[in-house]
């Protein structure tokens, strides 16, 4: 299995897992760029957001709800946080398994920077 996130999901690679259910896993980013930096990842492998179809709308919504719950549990819901989905090489994607970044704990610059 070459996908690092699939290996984490399968328990074949280490991660600091904060949440897991039948559709989703969330773990801390190995190279955090903010005091809170969590990745919310579907169990099913999608290369990127480009691979998501209308049939996956419920899953896409679930990922957002999990992110919102994690923000509350990590104590950043009121202070604020940012969700990021990098897509494709020019979008900054480096791991080609769809994931949301949950970033918080510092002031974020303008999103276009
Ligand atoms: P992206 O650049 O949007 O594809 O984000 C990939 C993220 O995955 C980066 O922030 C990496 O630091 C993170 N990452 C890569 N490998 C691991 C790993 N083994 N455990 C946790 N995070 C990882």
mmCIF file with all atom_site columns, C-alpha atoms and ligand atoms in Angstrom:
data_model
loop_
_atom_site.group_PDB
_atom_site.id
_atom_site.type_symbol
_atom_site.label_atom_id
_atom_site.label_alt_id
_atom_site.label_comp_id
_atom_site.label_asym_id
_atom_site.label_entity_id
_atom_site.label_seq_id
_atom_site.pdbx_PDB_ins_code
_atom_site.Cartn_x
_atom_site.Cartn_y
_atom_site.Cartn_z
_atom_site.occupancy
_atom_site.B_iso_or_equiv
_atom_site.pdbx_formal_charge
_atom_site.auth_seq_id
_atom_site.auth_comp_id
_atom_site.auth_asym_id
_atom_site.auth_atom_id
_atom_site.pdbx_PDB_model_num
ATOM   1   C CA  . UNK A 1 1   ? 0.000   0.000  0.000  1.00 0.00 ? 1   UNK A CA  1
ATOM   2   C CA  . UNK A 1 2   ? 1.730   3.154  -1.173 1.00 0.00 ? 2   UNK A CA  1
ATOM   3   C CA  . UNK A 1 3   ? -0.649  5.847  0.125  1.00 0.00 ? 3   UNK A CA  1
ATOM   4   C CA  . UNK A 1 4   ? 0.610   7.042  3.505  1.00 0.00 ? 4   UNK A CA  1
ATOM   5   C CA  . UNK A 1 5   ? -2.886  7.957  4.726  1.00 0.00 ? 5   UNK A CA  1
ATOM   6   C CA  . UNK A 1 6   ? -4.228  4.522  3.688  1.00 0.00 ? 6   UNK A CA  1
ATOM   7   C CA  . UNK A 1 7   ? -1.386  3.009  5.704  1.00 0.00 ? 7   UNK A CA  1
ATOM   8   C CA  . UNK A 1 8   ? -2.311  5.119  8.744  1.00 0.00 ? 8   UNK A CA  1
ATOM   9   C CA  . UNK A 1 9   ? -5.964  4.048  8.332  1.00 0.00 ? 9   UNK A CA  1
ATOM   10  C CA  . UNK A 1 10  ? -4.857  0.399  8.156  1.00 0.00 ? 10  UNK A CA  1
ATOM   11  C CA  . UNK A 1 11  ? -2.727  0.797  11.287 1.00 0.00 ? 11  UNK A CA  1
ATOM   12  C CA  . UNK A 1 12  ? 0.443   0.172  9.304  1.00 0.00 ? 12  UNK A CA  1
ATOM   13  C CA  . UNK A 1 13  ? 1.919   3.646  9.919  1.00 0.00 ? 13  UNK A CA  1
ATOM   14  C CA  . UNK A 1 14  ? 1.908   5.629  13.172 1.00 0.00 ? 14  UNK A CA  1
ATOM   15  C CA  . UNK A 1 15  ? -0.245  8.681  13.791 1.00 0.00 ? 15  UNK A CA  1
ATOM   16  C CA  . UNK A 1 16  ? -1.680  10.588 16.729 1.00 0.00 ? 16  UNK A CA  1
ATOM   17  C CA  . UNK A 1 17  ? -5.317  9.736  16.060 1.00 0.00 ? 17  UNK A CA  1
ATOM   18  C CA  . UNK A 1 18  ? -7.861  12.080 17.662 1.00 0.00 ? 18  UNK A CA  1
ATOM   19  C CA  . UNK A 1 19  ? -11.026 10.670 16.151 1.00 0.00 ? 19  UNK A CA  1
ATOM   20  C CA  . UNK A 1 20  ? -12.220 7.708  14.114 1.00 0.00 ? 20  UNK A CA  1
ATOM   21  C CA  . UNK A 1 21  ? -15.540 6.395  12.855 1.00 0.00 ? 21  UNK A CA  1
ATOM   22  C CA  . UNK A 1 22  ? -16.599 4.138  10.000 1.00 0.00 ? 22  UNK A CA  1
ATOM   23  C CA  . UNK A 1 23  ? -16.123 6.881  7.372  1.00 0.00 ? 23  UNK A CA  1
ATOM   24  C CA  . UNK A 1 24  ? -13.489 9.192  8.806  1.00 0.00 ? 24  UNK A CA  1
ATOM   25  C CA  . UNK A 1 25  ? -10.214 9.402  10.667 1.00 0.00 ? 25  UNK A CA  1
ATOM   26  C CA  . UNK A 1 26  ? -8.585  12.513 12.121 1.00 0.00 ? 26  UNK A CA  1
ATOM   27  C CA  . UNK A 1 27  ? -4.968  12.734 13.238 1.00 0.00 ? 27  UNK A CA  1
ATOM   28  C CA  . UNK A 1 28  ? -2.401  15.415 13.983 1.00 0.00 ? 28  UNK A CA  1
ATOM   29  C CA  . UNK A 1 29  ? -0.305  16.674 11.081 1.00 0.00 ? 29  UNK A CA  1
ATOM   30  C CA  . UNK A 1 30  ? 3.287   15.480 11.376 1.00 0.00 ? 30  UNK A CA  1
ATOM   31  C CA  . UNK A 1 31  ? 4.589   18.957 10.382 1.00 0.00 ? 31  UNK A CA  1
ATOM   32  C CA  . UNK A 1 32  ? 2.170   21.370 12.069 1.00 0.00 ? 32  UNK A CA  1
ATOM   33  C CA  . UNK A 1 33  ? 2.023   24.917 10.734 1.00 0.00 ? 33  UNK A CA  1
ATOM   34  C CA  . UNK A 1 34  ? -0.231  26.109 13.552 1.00 0.00 ? 34  UNK A CA  1
ATOM   35  C CA  . UNK A 1 35  ? -0.631  25.184 17.243 1.00 0.00 ? 35  UNK A CA  1
ATOM   36  C CA  . UNK A 1 36  ? -3.651  23.107 16.217 1.00 0.00 ? 36  UNK A CA  1
ATOM   37  C CA  . UNK A 1 37  ? -3.132  21.264 12.930 1.00 0.00 ? 37  UNK A CA  1
ATOM   38  C CA  . UNK A 1 38  ? -5.334  18.234 12.418 1.00 0.00 ? 38  UNK A CA  1
ATOM   39  C CA  . UNK A 1 39  ? -6.067  16.326 9.219  1.00 0.00 ? 39  UNK A CA  1
ATOM   40  C CA  . UNK A 1 40  ? -9.593  15.017 8.665  1.00 0.00 ? 40  UNK A CA  1
ATOM   41  C CA  . UNK A 1 41  ? -9.442  12.167 6.195  1.00 0.00 ? 41  UNK A CA  1
ATOM   42  C CA  . UNK A 1 42  ? -12.077 9.912  4.614  1.00 0.00 ? 42  UNK A CA  1
ATOM   43  C CA  . UNK A 1 43  ? -11.450 6.190  5.164  1.00 0.00 ? 43  UNK A CA  1
ATOM   44  C CA  . UNK A 1 44  ? -12.260 5.630  1.488  1.00 0.00 ? 44  UNK A CA  1
ATOM   45  C CA  . UNK A 1 45  ? -9.374  6.639  -0.752 1.00 0.00 ? 45  UNK A CA  1
ATOM   46  C CA  . UNK A 1 46  ? -10.042 9.597  -3.062 1.00 0.00 ? 46  UNK A CA  1
ATOM   47  C CA  . UNK A 1 47  ? -6.986  11.033 -4.788 1.00 0.00 ? 47  UNK A CA  1
ATOM   48  C CA  . UNK A 1 48  ? -8.276  14.567 -4.256 1.00 0.00 ? 48  UNK A CA  1
ATOM   49  C CA  . UNK A 1 49  ? -11.435 16.644 -4.164 1.00 0.00 ? 49  UNK A CA  1
ATOM   50  C CA  . UNK A 1 50  ? -11.491 16.174 -7.937 1.00 0.00 ? 50  UNK A CA  1
ATOM   51  C CA  . UNK A 1 51  ? -12.473 12.531 -7.376 1.00 0.00 ? 51  UNK A CA  1
ATOM   52  C CA  . UNK A 1 52  ? -15.527 13.340 -5.259 1.00 0.00 ? 52  UNK A CA  1
ATOM   53  C CA  . UNK A 1 53  ? -18.899 12.909 -7.003 1.00 0.00 ? 53  UNK A CA  1
ATOM   54  C CA  . UNK A 1 54  ? -22.522 13.711 -6.219 1.00 0.00 ? 54  UNK A CA  1
ATOM   55  C CA  . UNK A 1 55  ? -22.812 10.258 -4.595 1.00 0.00 ? 55  UNK A CA  1
ATOM   56  C CA  . UNK A 1 56  ? -20.263 11.389 -2.032 1.00 0.00 ? 56  UNK A CA  1
ATOM   57  C CA  . UNK A 1 57  ? -22.174 14.449 -0.837 1.00 0.00 ? 57  UNK A CA  1
ATOM   58  C CA  . UNK A 1 58  ? -23.112 12.852 2.491  1.00 0.00 ? 58  UNK A CA  1
ATOM   59  C CA  . UNK A 1 59  ? -19.479 11.937 3.124  1.00 0.00 ? 59  UNK A CA  1
ATOM   60  C CA  . UNK A 1 60  ? -18.342 15.460 2.230  1.00 0.00 ? 60  UNK A CA  1
ATOM   61  C CA  . UNK A 1 61  ? -20.838 16.884 4.710  1.00 0.00 ? 61  UNK A CA  1
ATOM   62  C CA  . UNK A 1 62  ? -19.745 14.389 7.345  1.00 0.00 ? 62  UNK A CA  1
ATOM   63  C CA  . UNK A 1 63  ? -16.137 15.532 7.017  1.00 0.00 ? 63  UNK A CA  1
ATOM   64  C CA  . UNK A 1 64  ? -17.257 19.094 7.745  1.00 0.00 ? 64  UNK A CA  1
ATOM   65  C CA  . UNK A 1 65  ? -19.299 18.060 10.773 1.00 0.00 ? 65  UNK A CA  1
ATOM   66  C CA  . UNK A 1 66  ? -16.360 16.048 12.144 1.00 0.00 ? 66  UNK A CA  1
ATOM   67  C CA  . UNK A 1 67  ? -14.141 19.108 11.644 1.00 0.00 ? 67  UNK A CA  1
ATOM   68  C CA  . UNK A 1 68  ? -16.613 21.301 13.513 1.00 0.00 ? 68  UNK A CA  1
ATOM   69  C CA  . UNK A 1 69  ? -16.821 18.831 16.398 1.00 0.00 ? 69  UNK A CA  1
ATOM   70  C CA  . UNK A 1 70  ? -13.031 18.559 16.608 1.00 0.00 ? 70  UNK A CA  1
ATOM   71  C CA  . UNK A 1 71  ? -12.755 22.364 16.665 1.00 0.00 ? 71  UNK A CA  1
ATOM   72  C CA  . UNK A 1 72  ? -15.092 22.383 19.667 1.00 0.00 ? 72  UNK A CA  1
ATOM   73  C CA  . UNK A 1 73  ? -13.259 19.551 21.440 1.00 0.00 ? 73  UNK A CA  1
ATOM   74  C CA  . UNK A 1 74  ? -9.888  21.211 20.851 1.00 0.00 ? 74  UNK A CA  1
ATOM   75  C CA  . UNK A 1 75  ? -11.226 24.464 22.273 1.00 0.00 ? 75  UNK A CA  1
ATOM   76  C CA  . UNK A 1 76  ? -10.844 26.624 19.188 1.00 0.00 ? 76  UNK A CA  1
ATOM   77  C CA  . UNK A 1 77  ? -14.427 26.871 17.937 1.00 0.00 ? 77  UNK A CA  1
ATOM   78  C CA  . UNK A 1 78  ? -14.974 30.302 19.514 1.00 0.00 ? 78  UNK A CA  1
ATOM   79  C CA  . UNK A 1 79  ? -11.529 31.759 18.852 1.00 0.00 ? 79  UNK A CA  1
ATOM   80  C CA  . UNK A 1 80  ? -11.646 30.605 15.240 1.00 0.00 ? 80  UNK A CA  1
ATOM   81  C CA  . UNK A 1 81  ? -10.124 28.157 12.858 1.00 0.00 ? 81  UNK A CA  1
ATOM   82  C CA  . UNK A 1 82  ? -9.531  27.538 9.185  1.00 0.00 ? 82  UNK A CA  1
ATOM   83  C CA  . UNK A 1 83  ? -10.382 24.506 7.040  1.00 0.00 ? 83  UNK A CA  1
ATOM   84  C CA  . UNK A 1 84  ? -8.222  23.988 3.956  1.00 0.00 ? 84  UNK A CA  1
ATOM   85  C CA  . UNK A 1 85  ? -8.434  21.462 1.129  1.00 0.00 ? 85  UNK A CA  1
ATOM   86  C CA  . UNK A 1 86  ? -5.387  21.688 -1.113 1.00 0.00 ? 86  UNK A CA  1
ATOM   87  C CA  . UNK A 1 87  ? -6.185  20.226 -4.515 1.00 0.00 ? 87  UNK A CA  1
ATOM   88  C CA  . UNK A 1 88  ? -3.618  19.354 -7.156 1.00 0.00 ? 88  UNK A CA  1
ATOM   89  C CA  . UNK A 1 89  ? 0.000   20.423 -7.349 1.00 0.00 ? 89  UNK A CA  1
ATOM   90  C CA  . UNK A 1 90  ? -0.667  24.143 -7.864 1.00 0.00 ? 90  UNK A CA  1
ATOM   91  C CA  . UNK A 1 91  ? -3.165  23.954 -5.000 1.00 0.00 ? 91  UNK A CA  1
ATOM   92  C CA  . UNK A 1 92  ? -0.337  22.798 -2.752 1.00 0.00 ? 92  UNK A CA  1
ATOM   93  C CA  . UNK A 1 93  ? -1.448  19.175 -2.423 1.00 0.00 ? 93  UNK A CA  1
ATOM   94  C CA  . UNK A 1 94  ? 1.385   16.822 -1.516 1.00 0.00 ? 94  UNK A CA  1
ATOM   95  C CA  . UNK A 1 95  ? -0.482  13.759 -0.221 1.00 0.00 ? 95  UNK A CA  1
ATOM   96  C CA  . UNK A 1 96  ? -2.910  12.461 -2.831 1.00 0.00 ? 96  UNK A CA  1
ATOM   97  C CA  . UNK A 1 97  ? -5.565  11.147 -0.464 1.00 0.00 ? 97  UNK A CA  1
ATOM   98  C CA  . UNK A 1 98  ? -8.326  13.706 0.091  1.00 0.00 ? 98  UNK A CA  1
ATOM   99  C CA  . UNK A 1 99  ? -8.043  15.503 3.438  1.00 0.00 ? 99  UNK A CA  1
ATOM   100 C CA  . UNK A 1 100 ? -9.117  18.657 5.232  1.00 0.00 ? 100 UNK A CA  1
ATOM   101 C CA  . UNK A 1 101 ? -6.610  20.637 7.257  1.00 0.00 ? 101 UNK A CA  1
ATOM   102 C CA  . UNK A 1 102 ? -8.030  22.049 10.505 1.00 0.00 ? 102 UNK A CA  1
ATOM   103 C CA  . UNK A 1 103 ? -5.769  24.959 11.460 1.00 0.00 ? 103 UNK A CA  1
ATOM   104 C CA  . UNK A 1 104 ? -6.102  27.060 14.596 1.00 0.00 ? 104 UNK A CA  1
ATOM   105 C CA  . UNK A 1 105 ? -4.311  28.619 17.524 1.00 0.00 ? 105 UNK A CA  1
ATOM   106 C CA  . UNK A 1 106 ? -2.825  31.596 15.720 1.00 0.00 ? 106 UNK A CA  1
ATOM   107 C CA  . UNK A 1 107 ? -4.116  34.380 13.518 1.00 0.00 ? 107 UNK A CA  1
ATOM   108 C CA  . UNK A 1 108 ? -4.324  33.232 9.907  1.00 0.00 ? 108 UNK A CA  1
ATOM   109 C CA  . UNK A 1 109 ? -3.163  35.516 7.097  1.00 0.00 ? 109 UNK A CA  1
ATOM   110 C CA  . UNK A 1 110 ? -5.486  36.378 4.242  1.00 0.00 ? 110 UNK A CA  1
ATOM   111 C CA  . UNK A 1 111 ? -6.481  33.122 2.532  1.00 0.00 ? 111 UNK A CA  1
ATOM   112 C CA  . UNK A 1 112 ? -4.991  34.170 -0.821 1.00 0.00 ? 112 UNK A CA  1
ATOM   113 C CA  . UNK A 1 113 ? -1.457  34.609 0.554  1.00 0.00 ? 113 UNK A CA  1
HETATM 114 P P1  . LIG B 2 .   ? -1.276  18.600 1.553  1.00 0.00 ? 1   LIG B P1  1
HETATM 115 O O1  . LIG B 2 .   ? 0.024   19.305 1.255  1.00 0.00 ? 1   LIG B O1  1
HETATM 116 O O2  . LIG B 2 .   ? -2.491  19.461 1.575  1.00 0.00 ? 1   LIG B O2  1
HETATM 117 O O3  . LIG B 2 .   ? -1.446  17.384 0.655  1.00 0.00 ? 1   LIG B O3  1
HETATM 118 O O4  . LIG B 2 .   ? -1.151  18.095 3.031  1.00 0.00 ? 1   LIG B O4  1
HETATM 119 C C1  . LIG B 2 .   ? -0.480  16.918 3.384  1.00 0.00 ? 1   LIG B C1  1
HETATM 120 C C2  . LIG B 2 .   ? -0.155  17.023 4.834  1.00 0.00 ? 1   LIG B C2  1
HETATM 121 O O5  . LIG B 2 .   ? 0.092   15.735 5.310  1.00 0.00 ? 1   LIG B O5  1
HETATM 122 C C3  . LIG B 2 .   ? 1.075   17.871 5.139  1.00 0.00 ? 1   LIG B C3  1
HETATM 123 O O6  . LIG B 2 .   ? 0.708   18.947 5.988  1.00 0.00 ? 1   LIG B O6  1
HETATM 124 C C4  . LIG B 2 .   ? 2.010   16.884 5.818  1.00 0.00 ? 1   LIG B C4  1
HETATM 125 O O7  . LIG B 2 .   ? 2.747   17.471 6.872  1.00 0.00 ? 1   LIG B O7  1
HETATM 126 C C5  . LIG B 2 .   ? 1.060   15.825 6.310  1.00 0.00 ? 1   LIG B C5  1
HETATM 127 N N1  . LIG B 2 .   ? 1.624   14.499 6.482  1.00 0.00 ? 1   LIG B N1  1
HETATM 128 C C6  . LIG B 2 .   ? 2.373   13.814 5.594  1.00 0.00 ? 1   LIG B C6  1
HETATM 129 N N2  . LIG B 2 .   ? 2.689   12.597 6.082  1.00 0.00 ? 1   LIG B N2  1
HETATM 130 C C7  . LIG B 2 .   ? 2.099   12.522 7.305  1.00 0.00 ? 1   LIG B C7  1
HETATM 131 C C8  . LIG B 2 .   ? 2.058   11.522 8.315  1.00 0.00 ? 1   LIG B C8  1
HETATM 132 N N3  . LIG B 2 .   ? 2.687   10.348 8.179  1.00 0.00 ? 1   LIG B N3  1
HETATM 133 N N4  . LIG B 2 .   ? 1.368   11.768 9.442  1.00 0.00 ? 1   LIG B N4  1
HETATM 134 C C9  . LIG B 2 .   ? 0.733   12.964 9.613  1.00 0.00 ? 1   LIG B C9  1
HETATM 135 N N5  . LIG B 2 .   ? 0.739   13.945 8.694  1.00 0.00 ? 1   LIG B N5  1
HETATM 136 C C10 . LIG B 2 .   ? 1.423   13.726 7.551  1.00 0.00 ? 1   LIG B C10 1
#
